[in-house]
C-alpha positions in Angstrom: 115.5 -15.8 -5.3 113.1 -16.1 -8.2 114.1 -15.1 -11.7 112.4 -12.1 -13.3 110.4 -12.7 -16.5 112.5 -10.2 -18.4 115.8 -8.4 -17.9 115.5 -4.9 -16.5 117.5 -1.9 -17.5 117.9 1.5 -16.0 119.4 4.9 -16.5 122.2 6.2 -14.3 123.7 9.6 -13.7 127.3 10.2 -12.6 128.4 13.8 -11.9 127.3 15.9 -15.0 127.3 13.0 -17.4 125.0 10.1 -17.9 125.3 6.5 -18.8 123.0 3.6 -19.2 123.4 0.1 -18.2 121.5 -3.1 -18.7 121.9 -6.5 -17.2 119.8 -9.6 -16.7 117.8 -8.9 -13.6 116.8 -11.2 -10.9 113.9 -10.3 -8.6 113.2 -11.0 -5.0 109.6 -11.4 -3.9 108.1 -9.9 -0.8 104.6 -10.8 0.4 102.9 -7.9 2.0 99.9 -8.7 4.2 97.0 -6.3 3.8 93.4 -6.3 4.9 92.5 -7.3 1.3 94.8 -10.3 1.2 98.5 -10.7 0.4 100.0 -8.7 -2.4 103.0 -9.9 -4.3 105.5 -7.2 -5.0 108.2 -7.9 -7.5 111.3 -5.9 -6.9 113.9 -5.8 -9.7 117.3 -6.0 -8.0 119.0 -4.6 -11.1 116.9 -1.5 -11.4 117.5 1.3 -8.8 114.0 2.6 -9.6 112.7 -0.9 -9.7 109.2 -0.2 -10.9 107.2 -2.4 -8.7 104.6 -4.5 -10.5 101.8 -5.8 -8.2 100.8 -8.6 -10.5 98.4 -10.5 -8.2 94.7 -9.6 -8.3 93.5 -8.1 -5.0 90.4 -10.0 -3.8 87.6 -8.3 -2.0 86.6 -9.2 1.5 82.9 -9.9 2.0 81.1 -7.3 4.0 83.9 -4.8 4.2 83.3 -1.4 2.6 86.0 -0.2 0.2 88.1 2.7 1.4 88.0 5.9 -0.6 84.4 5.8 -1.6 82.6 8.9 -0.4 79.3 10.6 -1.3 80.1 13.5 -3.5 76.8 14.1 -5.3 76.9 17.9 -5.5 75.0 20.5 -7.4 77.0 22.0 -10.3 76.8 25.3 -12.2 75.0 23.3 -14.9 72.0 22.8 -12.5 71.4 26.5 -12.3 69.0 28.1 -14.8 69.5 31.2 -16.9 67.3 33.2 -14.5 69.5 32.0 -11.6 72.5 33.6 -13.2 71.4 36.6 -15.3 72.4 39.9 -13.7 73.6 38.1 -10.6 77.0 38.5 -8.9 78.7 35.1 -9.0 81.8 34.6 -6.9 84.1 31.9 -8.5 86.9 30.4 -6.4 89.2 29.0 -9.0 92.7 27.5 -8.9 94.8 29.7 -11.1 98.0 28.8 -9.3 100.2 28.6 -12.4 104.0 28.5 -12.6 105.7 31.8 -13.6 109.3 32.3 -14.8 111.7 35.0 -13.5 110.1 37.5 -15.9 106.6 36.7 -14.6 105.6 34.9 -17.8 103.2 31.9 -17.5 105.1 28.7 -18.3 102.1 26.3 -18.1 98.5 27.6 -18.4 96.8 24.3 -17.8 94.9 25.4 -14.7 93.7 28.6 -16.4 92.4 26.7 -19.4 90.7 24.2 -17.1 88.6 27.0 -15.5 87.5 28.6 -18.7 84.4 26.5 -19.4 82.8 27.5 -16.1 83.6 31.2 -16.5 82.4 31.2 -20.1 79.1 29.5 -19.1 78.5 32.3 -16.5 79.4 35.0 -19.0 77.1 33.6 -21.6 74.2 33.6 -19.1 74.7 37.2 -18.2 76.3 36.8 -14.8 78.7 39.3 -13.2 81.7 37.1 -12.5 84.0 37.9 -9.5 87.0 35.6 -9.9 89.4 34.8 -7.1 92.4 32.5 -6.8 95.6 32.0 -4.8 99.1 32.0 -6.3 102.2 30.6 -4.7 102.7 30.8 -0.9 103.2 34.5 -0.1 103.5 35.6 3.5 101.3 38.7 3.4 101.1 41.1 0.5 104.0 40.3 -1.9 104.2 41.9 -5.4 106.0 38.8 -6.7 102.8 36.8 -6.2 100.3 39.3 -7.7 97.7 37.8 -10.1 98.4 40.6 -12.6 100.4 38.3 -15.0 97.3 36.2 -15.4 95.1 39.0 -16.8 96.4 38.9 -20.5 96.0 35.1 -20.8 92.5 35.1 -19.2 91.4 38.0 -21.4 92.7 36.1 -24.5 91.0 32.8 -23.6 87.6 34.5 -22.6 87.6 36.9 -25.5 86.8 39.9 -23.2 88.8 42.4 -21.2 89.2 41.0 -17.7 89.3 43.8 -15.0 91.9 43.4 -12.3 91.4 44.6 -8.7 94.4 45.7 -6.7 93.1 44.0 -3.6 90.6 41.3 -2.8 88.6 43.3 -0.1 87.8 46.9 0.7 85.9 49.9 -0.7 87.8 50.0 -4.0 86.9 46.4 -4.7 83.3 47.1 -3.8 83.2 49.9 -6.3 84.6 47.7 -9.1 82.0 45.0 -8.2 79.2 47.5 -8.3 80.2 48.8 -11.8 80.7 45.3 -13.2 78.4 44.8 -16.3 76.5 41.6 -17.1 78.9 39.2 -18.7 81.9 41.0 -17.2 84.8 39.4 -15.2 86.6 41.0 -12.3 89.8 39.2 -11.1 90.5 39.9 -7.4 94.1 40.0 -6.0 95.7 36.9 -4.4 93.5 35.5 -1.7 96.1 33.0 -0.3 96.2 34.7 3.1 92.4 34.9 3.5 89.5 32.6 4.6 89.2 29.1 3.4 86.8 27.9 0.6 84.6 26.3 3.2 83.7 29.5 5.1 82.5 31.4 2.0 79.7 28.9 1.4 78.1 29.8 4.7 77.3 33.3 3.4 76.6 32.6 -0.3 73.7 30.5 -1.5 73.4 28.6 -3.7 76.9 27.2 -3.5 77.7 24.8 -6.4 80.6 23.1 -8.1 82.0 24.4 -11.3 82.3 22.1 -14.4 85.9 21.3 -13.5 85.3 20.3 -9.9 82.3 18.3 -11.0 84.5 16.4 -13.5 87.1 15.8 -10.8 84.5 14.3 -8.5 83.1 12.2 -11.4 86.5 10.7 -12.2 88.4 10.7 -8.9 85.4 9.5 -6.8 83.0 7.9 -9.3 85.3 6.2 -11.8 87.7 5.1 -9.2 85.2 3.7 -6.7 83.3 1.8 -9.4 85.9 1.3 -12.2 85.7 -0.7 -15.3 88.1 -3.6 -14.7 90.9 -4.5 -14.9 91.7 -1.3 -13.0 95.4 -0.3 -12.9 97.1 2.5 -11.0 100.5 4.0 -11.7 102.2 5.9 -8.9 105.5 7.7 -9.2 107.4 10.7 -8.0 110.0 11.1 -5.3 108.0 11.9 -2.2 106.5 8.6 -0.8 105.3 10.3 2.4 102.5 12.2 0.6 101.4 9.1 -1.3 101.3 6.3 1.3 97.7 6.9 2.0 96.9 6.9 -1.7 98.8 3.6 -2.2 97.0 2.0 0.7 93.6 3.1 -0.6 94.4 2.0 -4.2 95.6 -1.4 -3.0 92.0 -2.1 -1.9 90.6 -1.1 -5.2 92.9 -1.8 -8.1 93.9 -5.0 -9.9 97.4 -3.9 -10.9 99.6 -1.4 -9.1 102.7 -0.1 -10.8 105.2 2.0 -8.8 108.1 3.9 -10.2 110.2 7.1 -9.6 112.4 7.9 -6.7 109.9 6.8 -4.1 110.8 3.2 -4.9 114.0 3.5 -2.8 111.7 3.8 0.2 110.2 0.4 -0.6 113.6 -1.1 -1.1 114.7 0.2 2.3 111.5 -1.2 3.9 112.4 -4.5 2.4 115.7 -4.3 4.4 117.4 -4.3 1.0 118.0 -8.1 1.1 115.5 -10.9 1.2 116.4 -13.5 3.9 116.8 -16.3 1.3 118.5 -14.2 -1.3 121.8 -15.3 -2.9 124.7 -13.2 -1.7 128.4 -12.6 -2.5 131.2 -10.5 -1.1 132.7 -7.9 -3.4 135.3 -5.1 -2.8 134.0 -1.7 -2.0 135.7 -0.5 -5.2 133.2 -2.7 -7.2 130.3 -0.6 -6.1 129.8 2.3 -8.6 130.6 5.5 -6.8 128.5 8.7 -7.2 125.9 7.1 -9.5 122.1 7.6 -9.1 119.2 5.9 -10.8 117.1 8.6 -12.5 114.7 6.8 -14.8 113.2 3.4 -15.5 114.8 1.5 -18.4 113.4 -0.2 -21.5 112.7 -3.5 -19.9 110.8 -1.9 -17.1 108.8 0.0 -19.7 108.1 -3.3 -21.5 106.8 -4.8 -18.2 104.6 -1.8 -17.6 103.2 -1.9 -21.1 102.4 -5.6 -20.9 100.7 -5.1 -17.5 98.5 -2.3 -18.8 97.5 -3.9 -22.1 94.2 -5.4 -21.0 93.2 -2.7 -18.5 89.9 -0.8 -18.8 90.6 2.0 -16.2 94.0 3.5 -15.5 95.0 6.3 -13.1 98.5 7.8 -13.1 100.0 10.1 -10.5 103.8 10.9 -10.5 106.6 10.6 -13.1 108.8 7.6 -13.6 112.1 9.6 -13.4 113.6 13.0 -13.6 111.7 13.8 -16.8 112.8 17.5 -16.8 116.0 16.2 -18.4 115.5 14.6 -21.8 118.0 11.8 -21.0 115.8 10.7 -18.1 112.4 11.4 -19.6 112.1 8.2 -21.7 110.2 6.2 -19.0 107.7 8.9 -18.2 107.1 9.7 -21.8 106.6 6.0 -22.6 103.9 5.7 -19.9 102.2 8.8 -21.3 102.2 7.4 -24.9 100.9 4.0 -23.7 98.0 5.6 -21.8 97.2 7.7 -24.9 97.1 4.6 -27.0 94.8 2.9 -24.4 92.6 6.0 -24.2 92.1 5.9 -28.0 90.8 2.3 -27.5 88.2 3.3 -25.0 90.1 2.8 -21.8 89.4 5.4 -19.1 92.6 7.3 -18.4 92.9 9.7 -15.4 96.1 11.8 -15.1 96.8 13.5 -11.7 99.7 15.4 -10.2 101.5 18.4 -11.7 104.5 16.4 -13.1 102.3 13.8 -14.7 100.1 16.5 -16.3 103.3 18.3 -17.5 104.5 15.0 -19.0 101.4 14.4 -21.1 101.4 18.0 -22.1 105.0 17.7 -23.2 104.3 14.6 -25.2 101.3 16.2 -26.8 98.7 13.7 -25.7 96.8 15.6 -23.0 93.7 16.0 -25.2 93.4 12.2 -25.7 93.2 11.4 -22.0 89.8 10.9 -20.4 90.5 13.4 -17.6 93.4 15.6 -16.6 93.2 16.5 -12.9 94.5 19.9 -11.8 93.6 19.3 -8.1 97.1 18.6 -6.8 97.2 17.5 -3.2 93.4 17.7 -3.0 93.1 15.1 -5.7 95.3 12.8 -3.7 93.0 13.3 -0.7 90.0 12.4 -2.8 91.8 9.2 -3.9 92.4 8.4 -0.3 88.7 8.8 0.4 89.1 11.9 2.6 86.2 14.3 2.7 87.3 17.8 1.5 85.7 20.6 3.6 85.3 22.8 0.5 83.4 20.1 -1.3 81.3 18.9 1.6 80.1 22.6 2.1 78.5 22.7 -1.4 74.8 22.1 -2.0 73.7 18.5 -2.4 72.5 17.4 -5.8 70.3 14.7 -4.5 68.3 14.5 -1.2 68.2 10.8 -0.1 65.1 9.5 1.8 65.7 9.3 5.6 64.8 5.7 5.6 65.1 2.9 3.1 61.8 2.4 1.1 60.8 -1.2 0.6 58.5 -2.2 -2.2 56.6 -5.4 -1.7 56.2 -7.9 -4.6 52.4 -7.1 -4.8 53.0 -3.3 -5.0 55.8 -3.7 -7.4 53.6 -5.2 -10.0 51.8 -1.9 -10.3 54.5 0.6 -9.3 56.5 2.2 -12.1 60.3 2.3 -12.0 61.8 5.8 -12.1 64.6 6.4 -14.6 66.3 9.4 -16.2 65.1 10.6 -19.6 66.6 8.7 -22.4 68.4 10.6 -25.2 68.0 13.8 -23.3 71.6 14.8 -23.9 71.9 15.5 -20.2 74.5 13.6 -18.2 73.0 11.0 -15.9 74.3 10.2 -12.4 73.6 6.7 -11.1 73.0 6.6 -7.4 71.1 3.5 -6.5 69.1 0.5 -7.5 65.5 -0.5 -7.2 64.4 -4.2 -7.1 61.1 -6.1 -6.9 59.7 -9.6 -7.3 57.5 -10.4 -10.3 54.5 -12.9 -9.9 57.0 -15.6 -11.2 59.1 -14.9 -8.1 62.0 -13.5 -10.2 63.9 -10.6 -8.8 64.3 -7.7 -11.2 66.9 -5.1 -10.6 67.0 -1.7 -12.2 69.3 1.3 -12.0 67.7 4.4 -10.6 69.2 7.5 -12.0 68.6 11.3 -11.9 69.6 13.7 -14.6 71.5 16.8 -13.5 68.4 18.8 -14.3 66.4 16.5 -12.0 63.9 15.8 -14.8 62.3 12.4 -14.5 60.3 10.1 -16.8 58.5 6.9 -16.1 59.6 3.8 -17.9 57.8 0.5 -17.9 59.8 -2.4 -16.2 61.4 -4.8 -18.6 61.8 -8.0 -16.7 64.7 -9.4 -18.8 67.3 -9.7 -16.1 67.0 -12.0 -13.1 69.0 -12.2 -9.9 69.2 -14.7 -7.1 69.2 -12.3 -4.3 66.5 -10.9 -2.0 64.5 -7.7 -2.7 66.5 -4.6 -1.9 65.8 -0.9 -1.5 67.6 2.2 -2.7 
């Protein structure tokens, strides 16, 4: 049984009161075989929420594609011109599924605020916006799940009076749509019971991503598939069943994996609780604390996390470290939020996903500092797993790839210009491939081939200042 590098503490709850305990922890080690090599998991025996620190670097296997990397180059609303939008009816499928209290007051408007940039862009370009969303999980028409409580907040954020329909289909809705002025917004009633987001795209063209979805794809697919390293992932929460796929996918990509929250008990159970070579002793049943639960990571676990994250360049966090709804057990979760805020201010890419994690950074007041706050919920987890989302796949492609690879011979390459996106254009560029050629000196020169979102191209003269020892490649 190997000694841990630092003592680990934890928070406990007994009945309605709480207490904290600390002791020198000893950790057992488990080697977990994976397709990417063995991963060492350090379990702290003294911490019921033993925050697992995967300290070993996960090596890549030659020739094997990384899980979770999918092609998500989709057109966005920013690709549409003013003439594409002015006077046009634009159907916007948003996620305005916000929590409401017993008095139908919004308790967290994060998802509403996240949708505002896209709606404002459409308004400013003279579109007639037809806004739809789901709310809760009603079975049929249920007044409790009406979108009416959202209208005042939407109107306030948009600076206009948002019109609310009493249904999402039918003659009355058609009349409201027909009377909608340019720059107006009509909010349809809850569409939870109706067709999926995928089916709508078959009848409406063009079908493009909003700014929020585009950002989700940029970070959850782009930044995670080709991260700045070291790349760390923090996974917490209580339901391990919904995150096993994510953990497996992240194991193939990240350098450091930190696990916390209630899910860690599952890992403890999978370890059969005791290592075969662990020290043991017999104690009376009365020596086992009765009725106590671990509800947060302790200060030494926090210290371990902070040290592990210190040199990272990309961090993704999904799930709290404890029952953060109670102040006594929010210390671990808030400590992680503050650490990520500090890293983000130093240029580290920080991606926050999951309702509880988002709520935690909002509570601490550091949400604006993070690189990206994901509002995708379960869909975000599916993206991290590398699954293809039907609603995303159905959108128009941003780039049409050539049907066959195009090879450039060394002779042609001496005369052929390299395509690159406009410099200093102020338009976000999207890297999607490389182009290489041999110079007369037999040096291989490799260049990034990019397209701006407006698809505007310029020609740049090759600058043979980088050499590679590989063979010519195509894009």
